[in-house]
mmCIF file of C-alpha atoms and ligand atoms in Angstrom:
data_model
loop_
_atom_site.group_PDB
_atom_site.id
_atom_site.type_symbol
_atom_site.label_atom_id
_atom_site.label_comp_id
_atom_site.label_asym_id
_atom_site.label_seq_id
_atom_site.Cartn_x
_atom_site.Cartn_y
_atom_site.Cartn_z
ATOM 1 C CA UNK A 1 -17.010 10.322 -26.278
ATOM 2 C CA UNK A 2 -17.327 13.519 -23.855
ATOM 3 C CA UNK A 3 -14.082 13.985 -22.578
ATOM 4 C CA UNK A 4 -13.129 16.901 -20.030
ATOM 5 C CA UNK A 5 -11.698 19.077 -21.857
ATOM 6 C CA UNK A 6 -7.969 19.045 -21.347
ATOM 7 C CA UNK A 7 -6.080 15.731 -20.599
ATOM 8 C CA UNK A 8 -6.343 14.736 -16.468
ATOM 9 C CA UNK A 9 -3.413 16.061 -14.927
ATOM 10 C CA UNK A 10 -0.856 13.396 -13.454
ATOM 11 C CA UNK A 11 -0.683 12.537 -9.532
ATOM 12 C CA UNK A 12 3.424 11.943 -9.341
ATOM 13 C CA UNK A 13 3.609 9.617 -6.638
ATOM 14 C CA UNK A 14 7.648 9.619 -7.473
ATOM 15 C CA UNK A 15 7.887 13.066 -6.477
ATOM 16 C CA UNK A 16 5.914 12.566 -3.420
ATOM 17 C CA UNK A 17 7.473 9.097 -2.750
ATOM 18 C CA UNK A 18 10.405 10.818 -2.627
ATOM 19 C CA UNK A 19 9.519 14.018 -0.627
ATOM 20 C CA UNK A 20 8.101 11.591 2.013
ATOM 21 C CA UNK A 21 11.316 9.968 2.397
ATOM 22 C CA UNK A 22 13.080 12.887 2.512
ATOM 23 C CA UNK A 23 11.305 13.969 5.286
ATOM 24 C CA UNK A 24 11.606 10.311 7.015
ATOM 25 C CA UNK A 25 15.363 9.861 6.375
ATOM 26 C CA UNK A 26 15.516 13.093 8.628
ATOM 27 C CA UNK A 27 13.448 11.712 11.508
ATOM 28 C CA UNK A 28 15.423 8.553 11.234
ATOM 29 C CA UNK A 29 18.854 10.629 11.812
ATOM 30 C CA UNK A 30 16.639 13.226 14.564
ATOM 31 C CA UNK A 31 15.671 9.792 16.366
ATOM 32 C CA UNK A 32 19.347 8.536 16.199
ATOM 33 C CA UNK A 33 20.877 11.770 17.272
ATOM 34 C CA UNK A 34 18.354 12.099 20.157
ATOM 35 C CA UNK A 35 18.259 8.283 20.967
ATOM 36 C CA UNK A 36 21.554 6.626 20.047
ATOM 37 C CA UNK A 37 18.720 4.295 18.256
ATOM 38 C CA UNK A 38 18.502 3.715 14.862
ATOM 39 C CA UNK A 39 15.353 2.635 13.438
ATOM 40 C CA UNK A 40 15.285 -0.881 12.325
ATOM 41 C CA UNK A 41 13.179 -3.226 10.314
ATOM 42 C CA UNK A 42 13.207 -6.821 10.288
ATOM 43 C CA UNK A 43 12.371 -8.570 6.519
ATOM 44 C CA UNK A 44 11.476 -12.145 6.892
ATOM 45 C CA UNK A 45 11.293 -14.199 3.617
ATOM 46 C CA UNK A 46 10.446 -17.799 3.031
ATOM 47 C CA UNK A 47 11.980 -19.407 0.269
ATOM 48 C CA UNK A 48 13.870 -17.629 -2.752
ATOM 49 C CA UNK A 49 11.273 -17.090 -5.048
ATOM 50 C CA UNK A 50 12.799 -14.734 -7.542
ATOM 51 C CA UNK A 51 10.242 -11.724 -7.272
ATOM 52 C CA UNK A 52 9.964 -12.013 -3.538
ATOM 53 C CA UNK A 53 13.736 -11.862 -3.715
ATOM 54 C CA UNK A 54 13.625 -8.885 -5.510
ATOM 55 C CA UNK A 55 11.089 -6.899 -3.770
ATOM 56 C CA UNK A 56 12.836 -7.504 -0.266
ATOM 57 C CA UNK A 57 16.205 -6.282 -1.466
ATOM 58 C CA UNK A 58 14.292 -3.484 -3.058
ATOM 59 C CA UNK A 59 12.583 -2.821 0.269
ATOM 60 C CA UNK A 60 16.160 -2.921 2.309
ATOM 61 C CA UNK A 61 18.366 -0.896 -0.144
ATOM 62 C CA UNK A 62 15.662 1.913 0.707
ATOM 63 C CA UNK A 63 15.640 1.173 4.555
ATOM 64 C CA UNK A 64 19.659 1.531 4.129
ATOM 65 C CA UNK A 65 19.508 5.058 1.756
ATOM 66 C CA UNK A 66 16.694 6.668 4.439
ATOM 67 C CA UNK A 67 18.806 5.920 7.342
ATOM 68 C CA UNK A 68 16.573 2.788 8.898
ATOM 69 C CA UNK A 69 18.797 -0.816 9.744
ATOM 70 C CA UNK A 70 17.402 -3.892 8.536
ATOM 71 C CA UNK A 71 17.579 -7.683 9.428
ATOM 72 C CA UNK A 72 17.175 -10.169 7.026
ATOM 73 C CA UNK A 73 15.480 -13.361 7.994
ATOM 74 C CA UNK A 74 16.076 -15.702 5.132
ATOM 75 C CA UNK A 75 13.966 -19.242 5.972
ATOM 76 C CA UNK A 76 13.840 -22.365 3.611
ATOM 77 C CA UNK A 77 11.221 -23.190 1.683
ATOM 78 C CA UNK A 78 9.976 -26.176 3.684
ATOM 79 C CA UNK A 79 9.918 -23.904 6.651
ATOM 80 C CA UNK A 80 6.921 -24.847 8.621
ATOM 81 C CA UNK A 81 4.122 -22.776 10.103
ATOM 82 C CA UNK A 82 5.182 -23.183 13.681
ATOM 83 C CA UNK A 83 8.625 -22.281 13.028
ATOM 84 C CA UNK A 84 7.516 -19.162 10.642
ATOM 85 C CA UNK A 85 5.429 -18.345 13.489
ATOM 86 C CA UNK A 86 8.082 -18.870 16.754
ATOM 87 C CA UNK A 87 10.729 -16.856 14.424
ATOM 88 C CA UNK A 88 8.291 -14.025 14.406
ATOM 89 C CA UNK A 89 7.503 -14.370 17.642
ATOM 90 C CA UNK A 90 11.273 -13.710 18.589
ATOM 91 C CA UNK A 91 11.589 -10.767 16.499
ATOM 92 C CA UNK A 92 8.147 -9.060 17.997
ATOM 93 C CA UNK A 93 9.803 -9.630 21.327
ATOM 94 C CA UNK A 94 13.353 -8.042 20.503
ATOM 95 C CA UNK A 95 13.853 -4.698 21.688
ATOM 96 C CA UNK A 96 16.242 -3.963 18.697
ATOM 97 C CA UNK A 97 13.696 -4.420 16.438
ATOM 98 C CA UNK A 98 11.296 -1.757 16.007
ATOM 99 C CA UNK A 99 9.040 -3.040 12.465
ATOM 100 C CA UNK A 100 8.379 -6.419 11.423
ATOM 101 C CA UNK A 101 7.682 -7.021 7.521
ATOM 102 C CA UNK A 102 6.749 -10.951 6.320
ATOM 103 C CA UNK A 103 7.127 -11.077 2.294
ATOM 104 C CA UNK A 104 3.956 -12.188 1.231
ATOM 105 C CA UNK A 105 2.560 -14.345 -0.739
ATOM 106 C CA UNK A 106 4.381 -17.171 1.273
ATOM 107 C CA UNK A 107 4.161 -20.705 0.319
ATOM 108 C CA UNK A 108 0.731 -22.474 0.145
ATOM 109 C CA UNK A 109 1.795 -25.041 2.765
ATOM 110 C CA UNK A 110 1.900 -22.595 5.168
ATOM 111 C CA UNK A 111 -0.771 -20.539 7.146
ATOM 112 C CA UNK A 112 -0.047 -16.877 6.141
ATOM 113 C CA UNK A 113 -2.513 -15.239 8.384
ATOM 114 C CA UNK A 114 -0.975 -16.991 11.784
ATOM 115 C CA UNK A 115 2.394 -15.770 10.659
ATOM 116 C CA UNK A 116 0.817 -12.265 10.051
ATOM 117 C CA UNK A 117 -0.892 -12.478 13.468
ATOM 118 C CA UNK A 118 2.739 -13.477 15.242
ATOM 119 C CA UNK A 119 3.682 -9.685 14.659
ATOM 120 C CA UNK A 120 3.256 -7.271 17.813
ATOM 121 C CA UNK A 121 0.826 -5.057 16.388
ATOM 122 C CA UNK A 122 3.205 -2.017 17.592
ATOM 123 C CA UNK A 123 5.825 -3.640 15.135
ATOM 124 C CA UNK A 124 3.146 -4.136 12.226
ATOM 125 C CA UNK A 125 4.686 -1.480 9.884
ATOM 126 C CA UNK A 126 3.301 -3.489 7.228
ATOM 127 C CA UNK A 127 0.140 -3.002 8.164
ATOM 128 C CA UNK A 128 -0.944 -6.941 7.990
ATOM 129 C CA UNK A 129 -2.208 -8.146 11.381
ATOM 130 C CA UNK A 130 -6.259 -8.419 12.657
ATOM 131 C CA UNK A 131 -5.339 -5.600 15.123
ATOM 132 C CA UNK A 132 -4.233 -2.958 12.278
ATOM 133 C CA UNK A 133 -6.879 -3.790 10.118
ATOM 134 C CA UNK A 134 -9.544 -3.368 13.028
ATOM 135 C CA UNK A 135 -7.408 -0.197 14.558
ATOM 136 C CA UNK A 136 -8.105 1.450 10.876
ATOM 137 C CA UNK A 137 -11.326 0.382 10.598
ATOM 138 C CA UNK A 138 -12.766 2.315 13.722
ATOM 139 C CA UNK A 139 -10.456 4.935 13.017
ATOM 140 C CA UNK A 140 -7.850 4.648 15.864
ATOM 141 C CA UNK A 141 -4.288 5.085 15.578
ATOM 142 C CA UNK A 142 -2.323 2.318 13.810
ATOM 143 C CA UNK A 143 -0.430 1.311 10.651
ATOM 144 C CA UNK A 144 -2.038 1.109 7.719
ATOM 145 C CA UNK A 145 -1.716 -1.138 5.094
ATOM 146 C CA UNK A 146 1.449 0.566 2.863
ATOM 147 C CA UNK A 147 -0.415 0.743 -0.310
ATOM 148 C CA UNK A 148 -3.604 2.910 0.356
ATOM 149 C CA UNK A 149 -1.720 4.415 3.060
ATOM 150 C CA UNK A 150 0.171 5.592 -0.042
ATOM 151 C CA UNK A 151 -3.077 6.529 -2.034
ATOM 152 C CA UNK A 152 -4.587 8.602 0.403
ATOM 153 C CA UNK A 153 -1.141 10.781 1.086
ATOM 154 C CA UNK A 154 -1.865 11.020 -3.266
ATOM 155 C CA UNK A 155 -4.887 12.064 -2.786
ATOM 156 C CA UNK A 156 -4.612 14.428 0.245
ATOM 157 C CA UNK A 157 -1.259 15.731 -2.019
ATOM 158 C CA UNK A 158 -3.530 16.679 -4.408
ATOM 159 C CA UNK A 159 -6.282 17.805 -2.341
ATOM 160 C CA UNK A 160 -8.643 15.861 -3.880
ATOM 161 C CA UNK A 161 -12.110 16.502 -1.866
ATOM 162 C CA UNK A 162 -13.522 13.426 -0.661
ATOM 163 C CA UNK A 163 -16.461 14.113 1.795
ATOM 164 C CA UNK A 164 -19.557 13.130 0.137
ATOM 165 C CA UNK A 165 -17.798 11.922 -3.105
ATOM 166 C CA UNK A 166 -18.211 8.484 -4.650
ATOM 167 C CA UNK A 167 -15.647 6.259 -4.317
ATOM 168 C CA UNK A 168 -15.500 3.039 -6.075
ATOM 169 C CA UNK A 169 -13.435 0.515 -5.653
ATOM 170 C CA UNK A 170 -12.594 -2.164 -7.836
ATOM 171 C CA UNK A 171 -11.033 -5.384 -5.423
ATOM 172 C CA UNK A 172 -11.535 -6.532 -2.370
ATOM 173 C CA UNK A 173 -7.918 -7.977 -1.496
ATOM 174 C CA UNK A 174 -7.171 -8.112 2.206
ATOM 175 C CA UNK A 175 -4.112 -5.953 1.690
ATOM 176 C CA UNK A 176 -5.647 -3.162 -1.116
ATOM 177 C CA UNK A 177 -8.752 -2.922 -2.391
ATOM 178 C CA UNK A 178 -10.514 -4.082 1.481
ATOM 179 C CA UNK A 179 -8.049 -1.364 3.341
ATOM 180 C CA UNK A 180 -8.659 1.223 0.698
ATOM 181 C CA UNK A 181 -12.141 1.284 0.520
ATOM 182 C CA UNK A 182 -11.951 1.377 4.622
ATOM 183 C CA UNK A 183 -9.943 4.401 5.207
ATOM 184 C CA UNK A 184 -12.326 6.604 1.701
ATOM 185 C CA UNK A 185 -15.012 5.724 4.087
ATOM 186 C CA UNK A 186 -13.255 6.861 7.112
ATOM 187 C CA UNK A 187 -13.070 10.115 5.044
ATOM 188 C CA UNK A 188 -16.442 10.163 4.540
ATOM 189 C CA UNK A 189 -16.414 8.932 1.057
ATOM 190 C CA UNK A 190 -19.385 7.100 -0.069
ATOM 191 C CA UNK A 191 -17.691 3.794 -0.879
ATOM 192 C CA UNK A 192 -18.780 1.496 -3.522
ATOM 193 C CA UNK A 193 -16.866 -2.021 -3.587
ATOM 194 C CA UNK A 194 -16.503 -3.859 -6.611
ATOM 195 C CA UNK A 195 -15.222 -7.435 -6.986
ATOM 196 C CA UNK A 196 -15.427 -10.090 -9.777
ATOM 197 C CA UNK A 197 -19.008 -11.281 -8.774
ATOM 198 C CA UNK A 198 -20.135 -7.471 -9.360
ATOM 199 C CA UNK A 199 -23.209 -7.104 -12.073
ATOM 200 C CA UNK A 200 -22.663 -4.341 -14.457
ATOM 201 C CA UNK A 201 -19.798 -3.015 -13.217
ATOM 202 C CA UNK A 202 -19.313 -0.190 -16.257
ATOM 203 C CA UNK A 203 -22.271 1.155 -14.581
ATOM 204 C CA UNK A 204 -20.899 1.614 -11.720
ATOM 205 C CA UNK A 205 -17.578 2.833 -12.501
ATOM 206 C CA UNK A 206 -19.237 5.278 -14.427
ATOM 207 C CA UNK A 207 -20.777 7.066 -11.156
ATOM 208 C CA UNK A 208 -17.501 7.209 -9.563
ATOM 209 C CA UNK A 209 -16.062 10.460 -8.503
ATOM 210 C CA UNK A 210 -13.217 8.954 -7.393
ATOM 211 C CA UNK A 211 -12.012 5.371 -8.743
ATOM 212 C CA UNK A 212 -9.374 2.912 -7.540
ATOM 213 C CA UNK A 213 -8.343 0.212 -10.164
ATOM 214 C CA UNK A 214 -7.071 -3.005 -7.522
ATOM 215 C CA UNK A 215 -7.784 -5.916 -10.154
ATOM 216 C CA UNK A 216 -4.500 -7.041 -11.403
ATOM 217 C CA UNK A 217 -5.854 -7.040 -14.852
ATOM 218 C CA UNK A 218 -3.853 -4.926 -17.545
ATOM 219 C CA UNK A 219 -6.129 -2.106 -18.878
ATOM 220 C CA UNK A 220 -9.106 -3.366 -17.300
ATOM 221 C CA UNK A 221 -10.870 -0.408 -17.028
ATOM 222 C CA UNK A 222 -11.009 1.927 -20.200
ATOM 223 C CA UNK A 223 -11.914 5.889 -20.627
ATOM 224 C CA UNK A 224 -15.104 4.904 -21.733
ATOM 225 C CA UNK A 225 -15.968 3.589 -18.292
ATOM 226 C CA UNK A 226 -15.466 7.039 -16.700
ATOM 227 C CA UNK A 227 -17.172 9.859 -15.249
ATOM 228 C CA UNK A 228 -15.930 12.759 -16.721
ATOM 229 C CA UNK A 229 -13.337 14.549 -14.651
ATOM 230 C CA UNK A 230 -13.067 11.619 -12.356
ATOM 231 C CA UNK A 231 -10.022 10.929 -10.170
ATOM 232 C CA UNK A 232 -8.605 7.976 -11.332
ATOM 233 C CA UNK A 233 -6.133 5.643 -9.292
ATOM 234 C CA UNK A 234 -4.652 2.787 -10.174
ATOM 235 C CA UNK A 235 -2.717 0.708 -8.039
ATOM 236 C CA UNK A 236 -2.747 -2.320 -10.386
ATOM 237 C CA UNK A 237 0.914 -2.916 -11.190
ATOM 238 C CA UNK A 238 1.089 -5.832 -14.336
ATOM 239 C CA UNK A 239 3.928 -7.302 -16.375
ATOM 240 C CA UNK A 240 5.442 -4.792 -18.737
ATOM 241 C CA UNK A 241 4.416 -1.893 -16.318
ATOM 242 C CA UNK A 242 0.859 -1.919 -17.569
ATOM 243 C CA UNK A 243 -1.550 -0.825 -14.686
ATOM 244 C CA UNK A 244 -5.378 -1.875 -14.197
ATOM 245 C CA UNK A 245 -6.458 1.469 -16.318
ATOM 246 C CA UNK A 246 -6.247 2.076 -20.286
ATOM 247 C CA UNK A 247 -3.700 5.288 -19.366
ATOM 248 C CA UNK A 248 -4.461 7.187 -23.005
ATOM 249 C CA UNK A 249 -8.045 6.961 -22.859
ATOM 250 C CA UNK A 250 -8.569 7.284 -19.428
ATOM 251 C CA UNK A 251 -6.069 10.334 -19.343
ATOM 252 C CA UNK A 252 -8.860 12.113 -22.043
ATOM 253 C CA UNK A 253 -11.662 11.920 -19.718
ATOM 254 C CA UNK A 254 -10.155 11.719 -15.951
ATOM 255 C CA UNK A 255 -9.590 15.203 -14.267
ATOM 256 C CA UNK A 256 -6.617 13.101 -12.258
ATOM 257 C CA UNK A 257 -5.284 10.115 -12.641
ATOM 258 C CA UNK A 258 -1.986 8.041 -11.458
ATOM 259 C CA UNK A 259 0.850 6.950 -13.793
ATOM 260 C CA UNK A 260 2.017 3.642 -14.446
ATOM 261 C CA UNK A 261 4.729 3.447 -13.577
ATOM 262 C CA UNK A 262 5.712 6.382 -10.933
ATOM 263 C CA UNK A 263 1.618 7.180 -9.217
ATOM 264 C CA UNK A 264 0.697 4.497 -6.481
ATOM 265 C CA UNK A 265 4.008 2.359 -6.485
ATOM 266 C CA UNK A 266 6.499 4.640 -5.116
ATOM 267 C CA UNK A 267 4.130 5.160 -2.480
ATOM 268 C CA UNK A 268 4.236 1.693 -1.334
ATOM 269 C CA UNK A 269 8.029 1.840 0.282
ATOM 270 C CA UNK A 270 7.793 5.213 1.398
ATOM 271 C CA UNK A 271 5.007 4.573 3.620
ATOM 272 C CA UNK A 272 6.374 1.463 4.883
ATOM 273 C CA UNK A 273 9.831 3.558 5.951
ATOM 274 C CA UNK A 274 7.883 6.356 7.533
ATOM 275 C CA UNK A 275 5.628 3.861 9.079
ATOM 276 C CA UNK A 276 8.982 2.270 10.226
ATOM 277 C CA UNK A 277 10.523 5.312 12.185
ATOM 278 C CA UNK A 278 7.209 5.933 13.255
ATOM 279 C CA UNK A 279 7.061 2.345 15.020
ATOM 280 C CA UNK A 280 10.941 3.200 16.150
ATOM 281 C CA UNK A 281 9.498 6.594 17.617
ATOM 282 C CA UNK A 282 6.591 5.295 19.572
ATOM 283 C CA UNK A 283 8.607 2.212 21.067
ATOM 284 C CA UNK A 284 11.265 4.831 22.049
ATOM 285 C CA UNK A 285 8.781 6.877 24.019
ATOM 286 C CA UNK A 286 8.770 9.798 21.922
ATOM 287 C CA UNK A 287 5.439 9.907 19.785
HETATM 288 P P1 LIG B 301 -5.877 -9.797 -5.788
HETATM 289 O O1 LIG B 301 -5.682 -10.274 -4.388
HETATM 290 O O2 LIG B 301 -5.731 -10.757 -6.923
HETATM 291 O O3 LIG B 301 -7.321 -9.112 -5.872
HETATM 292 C C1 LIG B 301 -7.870 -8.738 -7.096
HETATM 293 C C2 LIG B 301 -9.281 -8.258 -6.859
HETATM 294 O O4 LIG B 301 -9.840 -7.925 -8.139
HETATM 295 C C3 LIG B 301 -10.196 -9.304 -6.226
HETATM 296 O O5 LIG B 301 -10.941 -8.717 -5.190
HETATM 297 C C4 LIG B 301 -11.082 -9.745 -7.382
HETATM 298 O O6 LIG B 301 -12.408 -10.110 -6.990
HETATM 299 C C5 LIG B 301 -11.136 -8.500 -8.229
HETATM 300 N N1 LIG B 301 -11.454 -8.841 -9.608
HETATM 301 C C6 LIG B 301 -10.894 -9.802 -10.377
HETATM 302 N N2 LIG B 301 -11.507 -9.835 -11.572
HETATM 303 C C7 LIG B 301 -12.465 -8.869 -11.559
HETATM 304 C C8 LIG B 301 -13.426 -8.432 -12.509
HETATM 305 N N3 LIG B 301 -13.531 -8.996 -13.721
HETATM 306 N N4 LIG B 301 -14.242 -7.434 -12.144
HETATM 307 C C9 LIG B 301 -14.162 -6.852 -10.928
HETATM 308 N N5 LIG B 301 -13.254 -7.240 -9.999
HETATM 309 C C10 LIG B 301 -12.429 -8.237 -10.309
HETATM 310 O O7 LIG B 301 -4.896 -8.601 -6.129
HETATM 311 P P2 LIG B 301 -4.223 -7.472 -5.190
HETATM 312 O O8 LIG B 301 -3.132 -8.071 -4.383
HETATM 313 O O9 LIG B 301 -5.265 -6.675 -4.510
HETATM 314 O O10 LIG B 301 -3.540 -6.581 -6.328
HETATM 315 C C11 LIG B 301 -4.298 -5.927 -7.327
HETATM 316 C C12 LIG B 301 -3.331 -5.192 -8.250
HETATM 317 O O11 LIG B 301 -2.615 -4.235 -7.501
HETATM 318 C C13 LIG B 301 -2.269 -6.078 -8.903
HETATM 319 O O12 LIG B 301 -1.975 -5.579 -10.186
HETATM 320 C C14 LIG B 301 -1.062 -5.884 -8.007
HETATM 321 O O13 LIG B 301 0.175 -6.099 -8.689
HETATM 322 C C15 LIG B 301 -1.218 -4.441 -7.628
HETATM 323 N N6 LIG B 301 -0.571 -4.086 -6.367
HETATM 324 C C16 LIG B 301 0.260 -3.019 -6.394
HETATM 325 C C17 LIG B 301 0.903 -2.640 -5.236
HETATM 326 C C18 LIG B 301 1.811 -1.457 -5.276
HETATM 327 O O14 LIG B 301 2.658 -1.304 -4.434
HETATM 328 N N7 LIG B 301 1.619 -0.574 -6.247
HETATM 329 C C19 LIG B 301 0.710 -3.333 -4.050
HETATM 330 C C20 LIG B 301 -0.176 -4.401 -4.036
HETATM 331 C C21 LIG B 301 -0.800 -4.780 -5.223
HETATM 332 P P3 LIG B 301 -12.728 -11.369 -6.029
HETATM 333 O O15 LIG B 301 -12.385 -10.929 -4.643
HETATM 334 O O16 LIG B 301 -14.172 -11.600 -6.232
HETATM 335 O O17 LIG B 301 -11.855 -12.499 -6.525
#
């Protein structure tokens, strides 16, 4: 195997993570000092499935260290569509409330993109709605989906060059691999998708300049399947902290590449809490 010839060096997306909210937590306290108005973000979660649970009390300890309120919305299980959708509906309409995040996946008995599409798109912090997705995709101001909002502050962190470069990505998700793929391009990346109907994907991956892993499948892709000196990204996040990319081997012939844990996943918050006092900012007036 060629490999470059020194390992890839690491993108630290816990550094950044935390440099980002740094610099967040003090907007938070500039808005409240200028305002009397402290950012706050609304968490809405149907049913108590354990991992859900988690990630929202995750996602409001963090709100509650950077300065930013929250409101929990805790619904039952059998909650239907209509009333997921009304209960959104009040909190898009509350002047107290300045982002709106839905814990997804919710239940299969309910339709997740009508409750997505009950958030104001002013309030969509989370990135989720038709309007965000369309606002990023012709390049208009918006909020971007929190995960490659958080890869492409890693990659402009690292000044990784991306006009005229191959980028491949690997899923076509709604919320990562569709998003990321739109904002490379909106870079002027020449963006490759892959998905799992994809022929000969190792030949692909192998003309990537710049590659990001969205599969969900642990150590999916392997050094082998690299172009020397590529920048690598993985935003897969598996059980037992395995990401989408064979780390050691990859790490040998990468130029970059994203820990797992501590690259893409800090990102993920800390974009949702800027995006959060963002939303606060522009509702205020201010932005
Ligand atoms: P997802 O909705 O399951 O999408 C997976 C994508 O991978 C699909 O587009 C699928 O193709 C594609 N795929 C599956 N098998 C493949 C194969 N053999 N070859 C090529 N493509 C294949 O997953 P997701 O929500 O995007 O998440 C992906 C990963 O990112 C997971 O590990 C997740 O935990 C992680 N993640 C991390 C964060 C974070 O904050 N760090 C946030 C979100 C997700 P089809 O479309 O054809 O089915």
């Amino acid at each position: 195997m060629t490999g470059s010839p020194r390992p890839a060096r690491l993108m630290d997306g816990t550094a950044l993570a935390r440099r980002l909210t740094d610099e967040t937590t003090a907007a938070a306290t500039a808005l409240h000092r200028r305002t009397g108005t402290t950012p706050c973000l609304a968490t809405v979660l149907v049913g108590e499935d354990p991992a859900s649970v988690t990630y929202v009390r995750m996602k409001r300890n963090r709100c509650a260290q950077a300065g930013i309120r929250s409101r929990h919305l805790a619904l039952p299980a059998a909650t239907s569509t209509a009333r997921l959708v009304d209960a959104i509906g009040e909190l898009s309409a509350d002047p107290d409330v300045h982002g709106i995040l839905l814990q997804h996946p919710v239940g299969p008995h309910l339709d997740e993109r009508a409750a997505f599409e009950a958030i104001a798109p002013a309030k969509d912090v989370d990135g989720v709605t038709t309007h965000s997705f369309a606002a990023m995709g012709f390049g208009l101001p918006g909020f971007v989906s929190c995960t490659p909002g958080g890869i492409m502050r890693l990659l402009d962190e690292y000044r990784v060059e991306l006009s005229g470069k191959h980028a491949v990505v690997v899923g076509r998700s709604a919320i990562l691999g569709k998003p990321a793929g739109l904002l490379l391009l909106g870079r002027d990346a020449t963006v490759t998708y892959c998905h799992s109907r994809t022929r000969d994907l190792p030949s692909l991956l192998r003309e990537a300049d710049v590659l990001v892993a969205a599969v969900g499948k642990p150590d999916f892709i392997r050094g082998e399947h690299l172009k020397p000196g590529a920048v690598v990204i993985d935003a897969g996040y598996n059980p037992g902290n395995t990401g989408d990319v064979h780390f050691a081997s990859a790490r040998e012939r990468a130029g970059l590449i994203t820990p797992v844990p501590g690259g893409v996943g800090p990102m993920t918050i800390a974009v949702l809490l800027a995006q959060t006092v963002r939303a606060a900012t522009r509702q205020l007036g201010l932005d």
